[in-house]
Coordinates of C-alpha atoms in Angstrom, one line a residue:
Chain A
M1 CA -33.7 7.6 9.1
R2 CA -34.8 9.2 6.2
M3 CA -37.4 9.1 5.6
K4 CA -39.5 7.4 2.6
D5 CA -38.5 9.8 -0.5
R6 CA -41.4 8.8 -3.4
T7 CA -41.3 11.3 -5.7
F8 CA -40.9 10.3 -9.1
G9 CA -37.7 12.1 -9.5
S10 CA -36.6 10.1 -6.6
R11 CA -37.4 6.9 -8.3
V12 CA -35.3 7.6 -10.9
F13 CA -32.5 8.8 -9.1
D14 CA -32.4 4.8 -7.0
S15 CA -32.7 3.5 -10.2
V16 CA -30.4 5.0 -12.3
N17 CA -27.8 4.9 -8.9
I18 CA -28.6 1.2 -8.3
A19 CA -27.8 0.8 -11.8
L20 CA -24.4 2.5 -11.9
L21 CA -23.0 0.8 -9.3
F22 CA -24.3 -2.4 -10.3
L23 CA -22.1 -1.6 -13.6
F24 CA -19.2 -0.7 -11.4
G25 CA -19.5 -3.7 -9.4
M26 CA -19.6 -5.4 -12.3
I27 CA -16.3 -4.1 -13.9
T28 CA -14.3 -5.2 -11.0
L29 CA -16.1 -8.9 -10.8
V30 CA -15.5 -9.7 -14.5
P31 CA -12.3 -9.9 -14.7
F32 CA -11.1 -12.3 -11.8
I33 CA -14.4 -14.8 -14.0
Y34 CA -12.6 -14.2 -17.0
I35 CA -8.7 -15.6 -15.3
V36 CA -10.8 -18.4 -12.8
A37 CA -12.6 -19.5 -16.1
G38 CA -9.6 -19.3 -18.4
S39 CA -7.6 -21.4 -16.3
F40 CA -9.9 -24.1 -16.2
T41 CA -10.8 -24.0 -19.4
S42 CA -9.8 -27.0 -22.2
P43 CA -6.8 -26.2 -24.1
E44 CA -9.2 -26.4 -27.6
E45 CA -12.3 -24.8 -26.1
F46 CA -10.2 -21.1 -25.2
I47 CA -8.4 -21.4 -28.5
S48 CA -12.5 -21.9 -30.1
K49 CA -14.1 -19.6 -28.3
P50 CA -12.0 -16.9 -27.1
F51 CA -14.3 -14.7 -25.4
L52 CA -15.6 -17.3 -22.6
L53 CA -16.6 -16.7 -19.4
F54 CA -17.8 -20.5 -18.6
P55 CA -16.5 -23.6 -19.6
T56 CA -18.0 -25.8 -20.9
H57 CA -15.2 -28.7 -21.0
F58 CA -13.6 -28.4 -18.0
S59 CA -9.7 -29.5 -17.7
L60 CA -6.6 -29.0 -14.8
D61 CA -4.3 -28.6 -18.0
G62 CA -3.2 -25.5 -17.2
Y63 CA -3.1 -26.5 -13.2
R64 CA -1.2 -29.5 -14.1
Y65 CA 1.5 -28.3 -16.1
V66 CA 2.1 -25.7 -13.4
F67 CA 2.9 -27.9 -10.9
S68 CA 4.6 -30.2 -12.9
S69 CA 7.6 -28.9 -11.7
N70 CA 8.6 -27.8 -8.2
I71 CA 8.8 -24.5 -8.5
M72 CA 5.5 -23.5 -7.3
F73 CA 5.2 -25.5 -4.6
R74 CA 8.5 -24.2 -2.9
S75 CA 8.0 -20.3 -4.2
L76 CA 4.3 -20.7 -2.3
G77 CA 6.0 -22.6 1.1
V78 CA 8.9 -19.6 1.0
T79 CA 5.6 -17.2 0.5
V80 CA 3.7 -18.7 3.4
F81 CA 6.9 -18.3 5.5
I82 CA 7.5 -15.0 4.9
T83 CA 3.7 -14.1 5.3
V84 CA 3.6 -15.9 8.3
A85 CA 6.9 -15.4 10.1
G86 CA 6.9 -11.9 8.9
T87 CA 3.7 -10.6 10.2
L88 CA 4.4 -11.8 14.0
I89 CA 6.9 -9.8 13.2
N90 CA 5.1 -6.9 12.6
L91 CA 2.7 -7.6 15.5
I92 CA 4.7 -7.6 17.5
F93 CA 7.2 -5.3 17.0
T94 CA 4.9 -3.2 16.6
S95 CA 2.4 -3.7 19.4
L96 CA 5.9 -3.5 21.8
M97 CA 6.5 0.1 20.7
A98 CA 3.3 1.0 20.6
Y99 CA 2.4 0.3 24.8
P100 CA 4.7 2.4 26.4
L101 CA 4.2 5.0 24.2
A102 CA 1.1 5.3 24.6
K103 CA 1.7 5.9 28.3
K104 CA 1.5 9.8 28.2
D105 CA 3.4 10.0 31.4
L106 CA 6.5 8.6 30.1
D107 CA 10.2 10.4 29.4
G108 CA 11.6 10.7 26.1
R109 CA 7.9 10.1 24.3
R110 CA 8.1 13.0 22.3
T111 CA 11.0 12.3 21.0
I112 CA 10.5 8.8 19.8
M113 CA 7.4 9.8 18.8
L114 CA 8.4 12.6 16.8
M115 CA 11.7 10.6 15.7
V116 CA 8.5 8.1 14.3
T117 CA 6.5 10.7 12.4
F118 CA 9.5 12.2 10.4
S119 CA 10.3 8.9 9.2
M120 CA 7.1 9.1 7.2
L121 CA 7.6 12.2 5.9
F122 CA 10.8 11.8 4.7
S123 CA 13.2 8.2 4.0
G124 CA 16.3 8.0 2.6
G125 CA 15.0 6.1 -0.3
M126 CA 16.1 3.3 -2.3
I127 CA 19.6 3.3 -2.8
P128 CA 20.7 4.5 0.6
T129 CA 18.4 1.1 2.2
F130 CA 19.3 -0.8 -0.1
L131 CA 23.4 -0.4 1.0
V132 CA 22.2 -0.5 4.4
V133 CA 20.8 -3.8 4.2
K134 CA 23.7 -5.1 1.9
E135 CA 25.7 -3.4 5.0
L136 CA 24.0 -5.9 7.3
G137 CA 24.7 -8.7 5.0
L138 CA 20.8 -9.5 4.9
L139 CA 21.6 -10.0 1.5
N140 CA 19.7 -13.1 -0.6
S141 CA 18.6 -14.2 2.8
Y142 CA 15.3 -14.2 4.0
W143 CA 15.4 -11.6 7.0
S144 CA 16.5 -8.9 4.1
L145 CA 12.4 -9.9 3.7
L146 CA 11.6 -9.6 7.4
L147 CA 13.2 -6.8 8.8
P148 CA 13.8 -3.9 6.9
N149 CA 9.9 -3.7 7.3
A150 CA 8.9 -5.0 10.2
I151 CA 7.1 -1.9 11.7
S152 CA 4.9 0.4 9.7
A153 CA 5.0 4.2 11.5
F154 CA 1.2 4.6 10.5
N155 CA -0.3 1.6 11.8
L156 CA 2.3 2.0 14.4
I157 CA 0.5 5.1 15.5
V158 CA -2.9 3.8 15.0
L159 CA -2.0 1.9 17.5
K160 CA -0.9 3.8 19.9
N161 CA -3.8 5.5 19.7
F162 CA -6.1 2.8 20.2
F163 CA -4.0 1.7 23.2
Q164 CA -4.5 4.9 25.1
Q165 CA -8.7 5.0 24.3
L166 CA -8.2 1.7 26.7
P167 CA -9.5 2.6 30.4
E168 CA -6.5 3.3 32.5
G169 CA -8.1 1.6 35.3
L170 CA -7.6 -2.2 34.3
E171 CA -3.8 -1.3 33.8
E172 CA -3.5 0.2 37.2
A173 CA -5.6 -3.2 39.0
A174 CA -2.8 -5.3 37.5
K175 CA -0.1 -3.4 39.0
I176 CA -1.6 -3.9 42.3
D177 CA -1.4 -7.1 41.6
G178 CA 1.8 -7.3 40.7
C179 CA 2.1 -7.8 37.0
N180 CA 4.9 -5.7 35.2
D181 CA 4.2 -4.1 31.9
M182 CA 4.8 -7.0 29.5
R183 CA 1.9 -9.1 31.2
I184 CA -0.3 -6.4 31.5
L185 CA 0.3 -5.7 27.6
W186 CA 0.5 -9.6 26.7
Q187 CA -2.7 -10.6 29.4
I188 CA -4.9 -7.5 29.6
V189 CA -4.2 -4.7 26.4
I190 CA -3.9 -7.2 23.5
P191 CA -6.8 -9.7 24.1
L192 CA -8.5 -5.8 24.7
S193 CA -7.7 -4.9 21.2
L194 CA -8.2 -7.9 19.2
P195 CA -10.6 -6.1 16.3
A196 CA -7.1 -3.7 16.2
M197 CA -5.2 -6.6 15.7
A198 CA -6.9 -8.8 13.4
T199 CA -7.0 -5.3 11.3
F200 CA -3.3 -4.9 11.3
T201 CA -2.8 -9.0 10.9
L202 CA -5.1 -8.5 7.8
F203 CA -3.1 -5.6 6.3
Y204 CA 0.5 -6.6 7.4
A205 CA -0.4 -10.6 6.3
V206 CA -1.2 -9.4 2.8
G207 CA 1.6 -6.7 2.3
H208 CA 4.1 -9.2 2.6
W209 CA 1.6 -12.4 0.5
N210 CA 1.7 -8.8 -2.3
A211 CA 5.2 -7.9 -2.3
F212 CA 7.6 -8.8 -4.8
F213 CA 9.9 -6.0 -5.0
H214 CA 11.5 -6.6 -2.3
A215 CA 12.4 -9.9 -3.2
V216 CA 13.5 -8.5 -7.1
L217 CA 15.8 -5.9 -5.3
Y218 CA 17.4 -8.2 -2.2
I219 CA 17.2 -12.0 -3.8
N220 CA 19.0 -13.1 -6.5
D221 CA 18.7 -16.6 -5.3
N222 CA 15.5 -18.1 -7.5
T223 CA 15.2 -20.8 -5.3
K224 CA 14.4 -17.9 -2.8
W225 CA 12.2 -16.5 -4.6
P226 CA 8.5 -15.5 -3.4
V227 CA 5.5 -16.7 -5.8
Q228 CA 4.8 -13.5 -7.0
V229 CA 8.5 -13.1 -7.9
W230 CA 7.7 -15.6 -9.9
L231 CA 4.4 -15.3 -11.5
R232 CA 6.2 -11.4 -12.7
Q233 CA 8.3 -13.9 -14.6
I234 CA 5.9 -16.3 -16.5
V235 CA 3.0 -13.7 -16.8
I236 CA 4.6 -10.3 -17.3
L237 CA 8.1 -10.9 -18.4
S238 CA 6.7 -14.5 -20.2
Q239 CA 10.1 -16.1 -19.1
G240 CA 10.9 -18.8 -17.0
G241 CA 8.3 -21.5 -17.5
V242 CA 7.3 -23.4 -14.0
G243 CA 6.2 -26.5 -16.1
D244 CA 8.5 -29.8 -16.7
S245 CA 7.6 -31.3 -19.9
D246 CA 9.2 -34.3 -18.4
A247 CA 6.4 -35.1 -16.0
F248 CA 4.2 -35.7 -19.0
D249 CA 3.9 -38.6 -21.6
S250 CA 4.7 -37.6 -25.0
S251 CA 0.6 -37.1 -25.9
Y252 CA 0.9 -34.2 -24.2
V253 CA 0.4 -31.3 -25.6
T254 CA 2.0 -28.1 -23.2
P255 CA -1.4 -25.8 -22.8
P256 CA -1.4 -22.3 -24.4
A257 CA 0.6 -19.8 -22.3
Q258 CA -2.5 -17.9 -21.8
I259 CA -3.6 -20.9 -19.5
V260 CA -0.9 -21.4 -17.8
K261 CA -1.1 -17.7 -16.5
M262 CA -4.3 -18.4 -15.8
A263 CA -2.9 -20.7 -13.6
V264 CA -0.6 -19.2 -12.1
I265 CA -2.1 -16.3 -10.9
V266 CA -5.8 -18.5 -9.3
V267 CA -3.1 -20.1 -7.4
S268 CA -0.7 -17.8 -6.1
T269 CA -3.6 -15.1 -5.5
I270 CA -6.7 -17.4 -4.1
P271 CA -4.4 -18.3 -0.5
I272 CA -4.9 -14.1 0.4
L273 CA -8.3 -14.0 -0.6
C274 CA -9.1 -16.6 1.3
V275 CA -8.1 -14.5 4.9
Y276 CA -10.3 -11.4 3.5
P277 CA -14.1 -13.6 4.4
F278 CA -12.9 -13.6 8.2
L279 CA -11.6 -10.4 9.1
Q280 CA -13.2 -8.6 6.8
K281 CA -15.9 -7.9 9.7
H282 CA -13.2 -5.8 10.9
F283 CA -11.5 -4.2 8.7
A284 CA -14.1 -1.0 7.8
K285 CA -13.9 -0.6 11.5
G286 CA -9.8 -0.5 11.4
A287 CA -9.4 1.4 8.5
M288 CA -11.5 4.4 10.3
L289 CA -8.7 4.1 13.5
G290 CA -6.2 5.9 11.2
S291 CA -9.0 8.4 10.6
V292 CA -9.8 9.5 13.9
K293 CA -6.2 11.1 15.0
G294 CA -3.3 11.3 13.7
Chain B
M1 CA 29.9 32.0 51.6
G2 CA 26.1 32.9 50.3
L3 CA 27.3 31.7 46.9
I4 CA 28.6 28.9 48.1
A5 CA 25.7 27.9 49.4
E6 CA 23.8 29.1 46.6
A7 CA 25.8 26.9 45.0
A8 CA 25.9 23.5 46.9
S9 CA 22.0 24.0 46.9
E10 CA 21.9 24.2 43.2
L11 CA 24.6 21.2 43.0
N12 CA 22.2 19.2 45.5
S13 CA 18.7 20.0 43.9
R14 CA 19.8 19.2 40.2
Q15 CA 21.4 15.4 41.8
R16 CA 17.7 15.4 43.3
L17 CA 16.3 15.7 40.2
R18 CA 18.9 13.6 38.3
S19 CA 18.1 11.1 41.1
A20 CA 14.3 11.6 40.5
A21 CA 14.8 11.1 36.6
V22 CA 16.7 7.9 37.7
K23 CA 14.4 6.7 39.9
R24 CA 11.4 6.9 36.7
L25 CA 13.9 5.2 34.6
L26 CA 14.3 2.1 37.1
K27 CA 10.3 2.1 37.6
N28 CA 9.4 1.9 33.8
R29 CA 12.3 -0.4 33.0
W30 CA 10.1 -3.0 31.4
L31 CA 8.7 0.0 29.1
Y32 CA 12.0 1.1 28.4
L33 CA 12.9 -2.6 27.7
M34 CA 9.8 -2.8 25.2
L35 CA 11.1 0.3 23.6
L36 CA 13.8 -0.8 22.4
P37 CA 13.3 -3.4 19.6
G38 CA 11.2 -0.4 17.6
V39 CA 13.6 2.0 18.5
L40 CA 16.3 -0.2 17.0
Y41 CA 14.6 -0.5 14.0
F42 CA 13.8 2.9 12.8
I43 CA 17.7 3.9 13.6
L44 CA 18.6 1.0 11.6
F45 CA 16.3 1.0 8.8
K46 CA 15.1 4.8 8.4
Y47 CA 17.7 6.8 9.7
L48 CA 20.9 5.1 8.8
P49 CA 19.5 5.3 5.2
M50 CA 18.5 9.2 5.7
W51 CA 22.4 9.8 6.8
G52 CA 23.3 7.6 3.9
V53 CA 21.2 9.8 1.3
L54 CA 24.5 12.1 1.7
I55 CA 26.3 10.0 -1.1
A56 CA 24.2 12.1 -3.0
F57 CA 26.9 14.7 -2.6
Q58 CA 29.8 12.1 -2.9
D59 CA 31.6 9.9 -5.9
Y60 CA 30.3 6.8 -3.4
S61 CA 32.1 3.2 -4.7
P62 CA 30.9 0.1 -2.9
F63 CA 34.8 -0.7 -2.1
S64 CA 35.8 2.7 -0.5
G65 CA 32.5 2.9 1.5
F66 CA 30.9 6.2 2.7
L67 CA 33.7 7.0 4.6
G68 CA 36.3 6.6 2.2
S69 CA 34.8 8.0 -0.5
A70 CA 35.4 11.4 -1.8
W71 CA 33.0 14.4 -1.5
V72 CA 31.7 16.0 -5.0
G73 CA 29.1 18.9 -3.3
F74 CA 26.6 19.6 -6.3
D75 CA 28.2 17.9 -9.2
N76 CA 25.9 14.6 -9.7
F77 CA 22.5 17.2 -8.7
L78 CA 23.9 19.2 -12.4
Q79 CA 24.6 16.4 -14.3
F80 CA 21.3 15.0 -13.7
F81 CA 19.4 18.1 -14.6
R82 CA 21.6 18.6 -17.5
D83 CA 20.8 14.7 -18.7
D84 CA 18.0 13.6 -20.8
S85 CA 16.6 11.7 -19.0
F86 CA 15.8 14.9 -16.5
G87 CA 13.1 16.1 -18.9
I88 CA 11.3 13.2 -19.9
V89 CA 11.2 11.5 -15.8
F90 CA 10.3 15.3 -14.6
R91 CA 8.0 15.6 -17.7
N92 CA 5.9 11.7 -17.4
T93 CA 5.9 12.1 -13.5
I94 CA 4.4 15.6 -13.6
I95 CA 1.5 14.0 -16.5
L96 CA 0.9 10.2 -14.5
A97 CA 0.5 13.0 -11.1
V98 CA -2.0 14.8 -13.1
Y99 CA -4.3 12.4 -14.6
N100 CA -4.5 10.8 -11.1
L101 CA -5.7 14.0 -9.4
V102 CA -7.6 14.9 -12.3
F103 CA -9.5 10.6 -12.9
F104 CA -8.6 8.6 -9.6
F105 CA -8.8 11.3 -6.7
P106 CA -12.9 12.3 -7.1
L107 CA -13.9 9.0 -8.7
P108 CA -13.9 7.2 -4.7
I109 CA -15.7 10.5 -3.8
V110 CA -18.7 10.1 -6.4
I111 CA -18.9 6.1 -5.9
A112 CA -19.1 6.9 -1.4
L113 CA -21.8 9.1 -2.4
M114 CA -23.8 6.7 -4.8
L115 CA -22.9 4.3 -2.4
N116 CA -25.0 6.3 0.7
E117 CA -27.4 6.8 -1.7
L118 CA -28.8 3.2 -1.9
R119 CA -31.3 2.6 0.5
I120 CA -31.0 -1.7 0.6
E121 CA -28.6 -2.6 2.8
M122 CA -28.1 -6.1 1.3
Y123 CA -27.2 -4.5 -1.7
K124 CA -25.1 -1.8 -0.5
R125 CA -23.2 -4.5 1.0
F126 CA -22.7 -6.3 -1.4
I127 CA -21.3 -3.7 -4.0
Q128 CA -19.4 -2.3 -1.2
T129 CA -17.3 -6.6 -0.6
L130 CA -17.0 -6.6 -4.0
I131 CA -15.5 -3.2 -4.5
Y132 CA -12.9 -3.8 -1.9
I133 CA -11.8 -7.0 -3.0
P134 CA -8.9 -5.4 -5.7
H135 CA -7.1 -3.6 -2.7
F136 CA -6.1 -6.6 -1.7
I137 CA -4.7 -8.2 -5.0
S138 CA -0.9 -7.7 -5.9
W139 CA 0.4 -5.4 -8.5
V140 CA 1.8 -8.2 -9.7
V141 CA -1.5 -10.0 -10.8
V142 CA -3.2 -6.8 -11.9
V143 CA -1.2 -5.6 -14.5
G144 CA -0.7 -9.7 -15.1
I145 CA -4.8 -9.6 -15.5
A146 CA -3.5 -6.4 -17.9
Y147 CA -1.2 -8.0 -19.8
I148 CA -3.6 -11.3 -20.9
F149 CA -6.3 -9.1 -21.3
F150 CA -4.1 -6.6 -23.7
T151 CA -1.8 -8.8 -25.3
P152 CA -2.2 -9.2 -29.1
E153 CA -1.6 -12.4 -29.1
G154 CA -4.9 -13.3 -28.2
G155 CA -6.1 -10.8 -25.7
L156 CA -9.4 -10.5 -24.8
V157 CA -9.6 -6.6 -25.9
N158 CA -7.9 -7.3 -29.3
N159 CA -9.7 -9.8 -30.1
L160 CA -13.1 -7.8 -29.3
L161 CA -11.9 -5.1 -31.8
V162 CA -11.1 -7.9 -34.7
Q163 CA -14.6 -8.8 -34.6
L164 CA -15.7 -5.4 -34.3
G165 CA -13.7 -5.1 -37.9
G166 CA -11.4 -2.8 -36.3
Q167 CA -6.8 -3.4 -36.0
K168 CA -5.0 -4.9 -33.5
I169 CA -3.3 -2.6 -30.8
N170 CA -0.5 -2.9 -28.9
F171 CA -1.3 -1.7 -26.0
L172 CA 1.4 -3.0 -23.6
L173 CA 3.9 -2.0 -26.1
S174 CA 3.7 1.3 -27.0
N175 CA 4.1 5.3 -25.8
E176 CA 0.4 5.7 -26.2
W177 CA -0.9 3.7 -24.1
I178 CA 1.1 3.1 -21.0
R179 CA -0.7 6.1 -18.8
P180 CA -4.0 5.5 -19.4
L181 CA -3.6 1.5 -19.2
I182 CA -1.1 2.8 -15.9
I183 CA -4.5 5.3 -14.2
G184 CA -7.2 2.3 -15.5
E185 CA -5.3 0.0 -13.5
V186 CA -4.8 2.7 -10.4
L187 CA -8.7 3.2 -10.9
W188 CA -10.1 -0.5 -11.1
K189 CA -7.5 -1.7 -7.9
E190 CA -7.9 1.3 -5.1
T191 CA -11.4 3.2 -6.2
G192 CA -13.7 1.0 -4.2
W193 CA -11.1 0.7 -0.9
G194 CA -10.9 4.4 -1.7
T195 CA -14.8 4.7 -0.5
I196 CA -13.4 3.6 3.2
L197 CA -13.0 6.9 4.5
F198 CA -15.7 9.1 2.7
L199 CA -18.1 6.9 3.7
A200 CA -16.8 7.4 7.2
A201 CA -17.4 10.6 7.1
L202 CA -20.3 10.4 5.3
S203 CA -22.3 8.0 8.3
G204 CA -21.6 10.9 10.5
V205 CA -23.7 13.2 9.1
D206 CA -27.1 13.9 11.4
P207 CA -30.4 12.4 9.8
Q208 CA -32.2 15.7 10.9
Q209 CA -30.4 17.5 8.2
Y210 CA -32.0 15.4 5.1
E211 CA -35.5 15.6 7.7
A212 CA -35.1 19.3 7.3
A213 CA -34.0 19.9 4.2
R214 CA -37.0 17.7 3.4
I215 CA -39.0 19.4 4.4
D216 CA -37.9 23.0 2.7
G217 CA -38.6 21.0 -0.1
A218 CA -35.2 19.6 -1.3
S219 CA -35.0 17.1 -4.0
R220 CA -32.3 14.6 -3.5
W221 CA -29.6 16.5 -5.5
Q222 CA -30.6 19.3 -3.3
Q223 CA -29.8 17.6 -0.7
L224 CA -26.8 15.8 -2.0
W225 CA -25.6 19.4 -2.5
H226 CA -26.6 21.2 0.3
V227 CA -26.0 18.4 3.0
T228 CA -24.2 15.3 2.5
L229 CA -21.1 17.3 0.3
P230 CA -20.3 20.4 2.6
A231 CA -19.9 17.1 5.7
I232 CA -17.6 15.5 3.7
K233 CA -15.8 18.8 2.5
S234 CA -13.0 18.5 5.6
T235 CA -12.0 14.6 5.0
V236 CA -11.4 15.5 1.2
I237 CA -9.2 18.5 1.8
I238 CA -7.4 16.5 4.4
L239 CA -7.0 13.9 1.4
L240 CA -6.5 16.1 -1.2
I241 CA -3.4 17.9 1.1
L242 CA -2.2 14.2 1.4
R243 CA -2.4 13.1 -2.5
L244 CA -0.7 16.7 -3.1
G245 CA 2.3 15.4 -0.5
N246 CA 2.3 12.3 -2.7
F247 CA 2.3 14.0 -5.7
L248 CA 5.2 12.7 -7.4
D249 CA 4.8 9.6 -6.1
S250 CA 3.1 7.8 -8.9
G251 CA 3.3 3.8 -7.6
F252 CA 6.4 2.6 -7.9
E253 CA 6.0 -0.9 -8.4
Q254 CA 2.9 -1.0 -10.9
I255 CA 5.2 1.8 -13.2
F256 CA 8.3 -1.1 -13.3
L257 CA 6.2 -3.7 -13.6
M258 CA 4.8 -1.9 -16.9
L259 CA 7.4 -0.6 -18.2
N260 CA 9.3 -2.1 -21.1
A261 CA 12.1 -1.1 -23.7
M262 CA 8.9 0.2 -26.2
N263 CA 7.3 2.3 -23.9
R264 CA 10.0 3.7 -21.1
D265 CA 9.5 7.1 -22.7
A266 CA 6.6 8.0 -21.6
G267 CA 6.2 5.4 -18.9
E268 CA 9.9 6.2 -17.1
V269 CA 9.3 8.1 -13.6
F270 CA 11.6 9.3 -11.0
D271 CA 11.4 6.3 -9.0
T272 CA 11.6 4.0 -11.8
F273 CA 14.2 6.0 -12.6
V274 CA 16.4 5.8 -9.4
Y275 CA 16.4 2.2 -9.3
T276 CA 17.4 1.6 -12.8
S277 CA 20.0 4.4 -12.8
G278 CA 21.3 3.6 -9.7
V279 CA 21.0 -0.3 -8.7
Q280 CA 20.7 -1.8 -12.0
Q281 CA 23.7 0.6 -13.7
G282 CA 25.5 0.6 -10.2
H283 CA 25.4 4.8 -10.0
F284 CA 24.4 4.8 -6.7
S285 CA 25.5 8.5 -5.7
Y286 CA 23.9 9.9 -9.0
A287 CA 20.5 7.7 -8.7
T288 CA 20.4 9.1 -4.9
A289 CA 21.0 12.8 -6.0
A290 CA 17.4 12.1 -8.3
N291 CA 15.6 10.7 -5.6
L292 CA 16.5 13.5 -3.2
F293 CA 15.3 16.3 -5.9
K294 CA 11.3 13.7 -6.0
S295 CA 11.7 14.2 -2.1
A296 CA 12.6 17.9 -1.9
V297 CA 10.4 19.3 -4.3
G298 CA 7.5 16.1 -2.5
I299 CA 8.0 18.1 1.1
V300 CA 8.2 22.0 -0.7
L301 CA 4.4 19.8 -1.9
V302 CA 3.0 19.3 1.7
V303 CA 3.9 22.4 3.8
G304 CA 2.9 24.4 0.2
A305 CA -1.0 22.5 0.8
N306 CA -1.4 22.7 4.4
Y307 CA -0.3 26.0 3.7
L308 CA -2.6 26.6 1.1
A309 CA -5.6 24.8 3.7
K310 CA -5.0 26.9 6.4
K311 CA -5.3 30.1 4.9
A312 CA -8.6 28.3 3.2
G313 CA -9.6 28.4 7.0
E314 CA -9.8 24.0 7.1
E315 CA -7.7 22.4 10.1
G316 CA -4.9 20.8 7.6
I317 CA -2.5 18.0 8.7
Y318 CA -0.7 19.2 10.8

């Protein structure tokens, strides 16, 4: 424990530090509050008070507009599917490969490790990868969003190192009891690695949820677009309206574009942020796993 | 006679070796089976594209395919170097990379040091939780928020400028503002997350060192300077090497999202150029050559930075 330091200089140091960090925290927070508040503001209030952080006239007009056509529902569905399926594939592929590589006496292990490490230093780049995906016939199919990123080399190495630290005795005992390696991985190693698994789940899931570029690259059919691609169309390119004006009665006025944009941002961001509190206690530790040794 | 016996025994031992290897292979058959999907993945999606970079030396046409296209040597590279866009792309990439190094690299270290000095555990955890969040938000959302804030049509920042008696500025469609905006977004999104590794390094410092420093009469600043900073020096150096290795990677998704016809001259970087000329215009070979040039420079930078770090007596990354 650090000793209490109660000199004047030290107190000034602490106060300035606390204040500066508060400022930094607010810089992080205020854009979120602004977006969320704006998305719930009534059009009249939004136009009359442009610096609003706390709306006094709540309104769901932005959201009603966003969900008046089925584009948002469908793209959210695509994103949920890609995130769940993609994360499962990531976890299965990564742990299946990491486990044998954690065995120090396996023939060929060094070669494969070299292959993995080299792929982190050098890659074919966008065009050759695109051509491979095209040649495999994956364009316009969800597989193009799932398979080309099935394993992150970095996560693989971290998980391999994590598996190596587990006590070997447990696995040997299971082997004597007649377990094969697959069952050992599934019933002993994975349950022992839950903190690491939680971290990877979070990282992979966030990656899938937030991915838009692969869809831009590989998917032309806009009924298969994940929500982030629509988000880009609506918020950044200001194209491709999501609302269906027929869904409203004639007296209805389309809400200002800014409100709609904010509502779309909230809808596409909140679900993934809900994962954060559940896994948060693990990820700081998990992020450090990688720093132990590469 | 002796020769034959020798040959026979060598054959014998080689066979024995081979059968031992086969035995090990059989014993570990499950392990190899488990490796199979991963190895296939790396071959298919990592090594096949690596082999595919050879189209940089071809006049690749999708109709003739990789095997049917004509080889042209370094023509694509020479054409790229002669192009006007080469100068623009090279300059923009370097400028953004330097901005990144100067503004983005030190900030997480500073914030981590500040967090480390906090004595109120609750407050520290609160700030940490807060500043990690933007890392989990997509670039589309971050750029989208920037658009909402900076648009001249009722954006917060321009409204403020007008209220303060200033003129509206078209931040999003100008060559002068794209770089500050890009760096600002990176700072906002990744600074908090960047503190994690430094905080981990800081948590390893022996508290007795602070105690000793205090007994010697060191002020808070002196403790920071003489105890804390030396403790994270090697982490800083390793991350600096890694950063130099990715020096030319300016964050493709983000820049792709920020670019438009009005700010392309200041914002186009290697990665976005590869996309535009390759995927959008269909110049596959030309774009791959540009990408390969960038990768080659990148590898030189990693090796160079690592060499320098070892020269300076640090551990390096390999």
